[in-house]
Amino acid sequence: MAGGIGSRFWPMSRTALPKQFLDILGTGQSLIQDTFARYSKLVPEENIYIITSKEYVQTVRQQLKSLPEKNILAEPSRKNTATCIAYIAFKLLQKNPDAVMMAAPADNHIPDIDAFLVTAKKALEFVDSINALVTIGIKPTSPNTGYGYIQHESPEAAPGVYEVKTFTEKPNLELAETFLASGDFLWNAGIFTWKVKNILAAFEKYLPEIYEVFYAEKEKFNTEEEAEALEIIYPQCTNISIDFGIMEKADNVFVIPASFAWSDLGTWNSAWENTEKDEHQNAVAGNNVVIVEANNCMVHVPNNKLVMLQGLEDYIIVDTKDVLLICKRDKEQEIKDYVAEIKRNKGEKYL
Amino acid sequence: MAGGIGSRFWPMSRTALPKQFLDILGTGQSLIQDTFARYSKLVPEENIYIITSKEYVQTVRQQLKSLPEKNILAEPSRKNTATCIAYIAFKLLQKNPDAVMMAAPADNHIPDIDAFLVTAKKALEFVDSINALVTIGIKPTSPNTGYGYIQHESPEAAPGVYEVKTFTEKPNLELAETFLASGDFLWNAGIFTWKVKNILAAFEKYLPEIYEVFYAEKEKFNTEEEAEALEIIYPQCTNISIDFGIMEKADNVFVIPASFAWSDLGTWNSAWENTEKDEHQNAVAGNNVVIVEANNCMVHVPNNKLVMLQGLEDYIIVDTKDVLLICKRDKEQEIKDYVAEIKRNKGEKYL
């Protein structure tokens, strides 16, 4: 799933080239390239589908040169994850009624591929045998208020698999600390696994309004009429997340606690956490940054720009060709508001 | 005098286009254009000479289109103000043995032209009548440690004219405070007035080594051989300021306290002081700066760049096409050192 706009990573993430297509961590690879490399070790490349907005199809093609073109799926409009998953599920069902699928965001950061593969394979095997909707849960390492949490039952339903008790929205700090202390809460990574026919059964039950519009056009999938069908389907679909629309309601939801480190790279602070830092805890992406005196800063600037920093503590400094952002790290959640403010004052030009 | 390199205004001021050619205050005019406009009200334009390094001749020509080309004088090398003044003095003496001249830096900021003209005319009249070397002194408004000070005798030698007691180098803060409190110290603006023959007499006495090399070639001035003569003269000249070489030694030095506000615009803080500020005391040059929360900052960025600032107090923020500088305002004197550091690490590219 690669249709997001990543506005909290503005001004690097822009409408024309959002976060998933950027080398946020300064590794030389964009996030979607990292993610594609990870899933390529799990399944053959021809079984990987990228669902994105139609304006990003060309970018996906450029960044994932080995992916077959027909595996890039263009959504006519942004309708959140439920519609996106219904689309691929209907498409796969036609190809193979027994297909198992995994749905994941294109912009997760999971440095340990081997550990990822262990958990992912376990999830695929588990759903192959029973009618279950599985989500991967991350063991929380801090009381992060930017993530949703999953509380699981105990004991295990199967080795390393737990039934889900509740999904929670992003908590406040106090609640997040309670979750962290309790030991039976996990971060919701948004990585889902199920048999295609089982998730479609859940759509039919919990989101029939989406199910029915897809069902009416299902013969057109994997034909030349697919794009035309989507133009009919998408405007009729509700904008709702798969979490809210199905996972929180279904009674066959399980969670597999992951054995790997994970970040959704949702904000500059998570980029800071996931970047190697200098001896003053500055995370610097940019080849030409001269730091006289700065601590705990997140610096992301073009390689060919000389940047001289002095007297800075806990700042996010992002420079691009046409936008410079300097703000305190604890204001990163406000960046979305700044972008809205810019839109009001300056129009779309800098978004 | 327009040969400086303005390294404390880096990264806006660059070797290829130093301070005097820049619109430091965001007024739409460069400093040399401002200065030229001021002197144009005092004397005919054909009597104004710009002395600069040869690499800046083209820039002067572009910025001062109404100035006759022959009035742009190219120094073969940087030799400080004494040599520069000897050059123009020898040149003028040949044209008119009774010429009166005023020598001034190209990058002073004097917003009140009328007040400037009153003082300048007084200085020109005073030196026309007696053998005096006159400097214009600025009534200090703060214990600035970046300026030299002039202590004058009292009472007046003539109306509004005082004999100079001592020139002082840049003082430390304690001394500067004493100077300010005493009431008989003025800032040395580096604006000098004298009859050409009198300053040349002073050169003969106090800087004979400079006087003699010019004297030997004097017939070549104002001829086609002038540039060739300079190539012989300049390498032989001492690198010394007119203040140190003559003004501090001569016994006919007078000061006229100025009735105008003045800044040498030597640093970003002086630019801050001389720029209109917003309600949070930010001086902003740049059409596209969005300030969420910032106080007392000096911001100088390109007009076409969107700059979003949050959580900044007392910073200098200067962005150019290839260099970004962020430092605390109280570190502005260190900018010269940063430039030296950049030169060591990165070569000349960003200077």
PDB file of C-alpha atoms in Angstrom, chain A residues 10 287-288 290 292 304-312 315 317 319-328 331 338 342 346 350, chain B residues 10 287-288 290 292 304-312 315 317 319-328 331 338 342 346 350:
ATOM      1  CA  TRP A  10       6.989  17.896   4.799  1.00  0.00           C
ATOM      2  CA  ASN A 287      27.158  15.049   2.791  1.00  0.00           C
ATOM      3  CA  ASN A 288      28.138  18.625   3.473  1.00  0.00           C
ATOM      4  CA  VAL A 290      29.395  21.253   9.271  1.00  0.00           C
ATOM      5  CA  VAL A 292      30.016  23.666  15.210  1.00  0.00           C
ATOM      6  CA  ASN A 304      25.392  19.371  -2.562  1.00  0.00           C
ATOM      7  CA  LYS A 305      24.439  22.063  -0.053  1.00  0.00           C
ATOM      8  CA  LEU A 306      26.887  23.282   2.543  1.00  0.00           C
ATOM      9  CA  VAL A 307      25.083  23.589   5.853  1.00  0.00           C
ATOM     10  CA  MET A 308      26.741  25.230   8.858  1.00  0.00           C
ATOM     11  CA  LEU A 309      24.995  24.769  12.178  1.00  0.00           C
ATOM     12  CA  GLN A 310      25.745  26.364  15.519  1.00  0.00           C
ATOM     13  CA  GLY A 311      23.887  26.639  18.789  1.00  0.00           C
ATOM     14  CA  LEU A 312      21.046  24.239  18.025  1.00  0.00           C
ATOM     15  CA  TYR A 315      15.726  20.838  16.183  1.00  0.00           C
ATOM     16  CA  ILE A 317      16.185  21.078  10.040  1.00  0.00           C
ATOM     17  CA  ASP A 319      16.146  21.907   3.508  1.00  0.00           C
ATOM     18  CA  THR A 320      14.933  21.280  -0.017  1.00  0.00           C
ATOM     19  CA  LYS A 321      15.277  23.175  -3.272  1.00  0.00           C
ATOM     20  CA  ASP A 322      12.330  25.440  -2.549  1.00  0.00           C
ATOM     21  CA  VAL A 323      11.454  24.972   1.132  1.00  0.00           C
ATOM     22  CA  LEU A 324      13.383  25.272   4.395  1.00  0.00           C
ATOM     23  CA  LEU A 325      11.846  24.056   7.655  1.00  0.00           C
ATOM     24  CA  ILE A 326      13.363  24.669  11.062  1.00  0.00           C
ATOM     25  CA  CYS A 327      11.332  23.607  14.090  1.00  0.00           C
ATOM     26  CA  LYS A 328      11.769  22.033  17.494  1.00  0.00           C
ATOM     27  CA  LYS A 331       6.637  20.142  17.516  1.00  0.00           C
ATOM     28  CA  TYR A 338       2.043  24.099   9.320  1.00  0.00           C
ATOM     29  CA  ILE A 342       1.000  27.077   4.117  1.00  0.00           C
ATOM     30  CA  LYS A 346       0.475  30.130  -0.336  1.00  0.00           C
ATOM     31  CA  TYR A 350       4.978  24.319  -1.694  1.00  0.00           C
TER      32      TYR A 350
ATOM     33  CA  TRP B  10      29.015  34.852   4.726  1.00  0.00           C
ATOM     34  CA  ASN B 287       9.148  37.295   0.655  1.00  0.00           C
ATOM     35  CA  ASN B 288       8.096  33.819   1.655  1.00  0.00           C
ATOM     36  CA  VAL B 290       6.308  31.912   7.612  1.00  0.00           C
ATOM     37  CA  VAL B 292       5.156  30.228  13.724  1.00  0.00           C
ATOM     38  CA  ASN B 304      11.349  32.347  -3.978  1.00  0.00           C
ATOM     39  CA  LYS B 305      12.068  29.995  -1.083  1.00  0.00           C
ATOM     40  CA  LEU B 306       9.396  29.093   1.402  1.00  0.00           C
ATOM     41  CA  VAL B 307      10.892  29.195   4.885  1.00  0.00           C
ATOM     42  CA  MET B 308       8.954  27.930   7.896  1.00  0.00           C
ATOM     43  CA  LEU B 309      10.421  28.783  11.293  1.00  0.00           C
ATOM     44  CA  GLN B 310       9.362  27.601  14.719  1.00  0.00           C
ATOM     45  CA  GLY B 311      10.936  27.745  18.158  1.00  0.00           C
ATOM     46  CA  LEU B 312      13.848  30.058  17.364  1.00  0.00           C
ATOM     47  CA  TYR B 315      19.303  33.225  15.595  1.00  0.00           C
ATOM     48  CA  ILE B 317      19.393  32.230   9.497  1.00  0.00           C
ATOM     49  CA  ASP B 319      20.009  30.623   3.143  1.00  0.00           C
ATOM     50  CA  THR B 320      21.519  30.842  -0.311  1.00  0.00           C
ATOM     51  CA  LYS B 321      21.452  28.579  -3.319  1.00  0.00           C
ATOM     52  CA  ASP B 322      24.337  26.430  -2.070  1.00  0.00           C
ATOM     53  CA  VAL B 323      24.884  27.342   1.584  1.00  0.00           C
ATOM     54  CA  LEU B 324      22.665  27.423   4.666  1.00  0.00           C
ATOM     55  CA  LEU B 325      23.911  29.033   7.892  1.00  0.00           C
ATOM     56  CA  ILE B 326      22.099  28.807  11.192  1.00  0.00           C
ATOM     57  CA  CYS B 327      23.875  30.249  14.239  1.00  0.00           C
ATOM     58  CA  LYS B 328      23.124  32.218  17.373  1.00  0.00           C
ATOM     59  CA  LYS B 331      28.255  34.134  17.613  1.00  0.00           C
ATOM     60  CA  TYR B 338      33.546  29.267  10.391  1.00  0.00           C
ATOM     61  CA  ILE B 342      35.036  25.694   5.688  1.00  0.00           C
ATOM     62  CA  LYS B 346      35.950  22.136   1.714  1.00  0.00           C
ATOM     63  CA  TYR B 350      31.601  27.707  -0.735  1.00  0.00           C
TER      64      TYR B 350
END
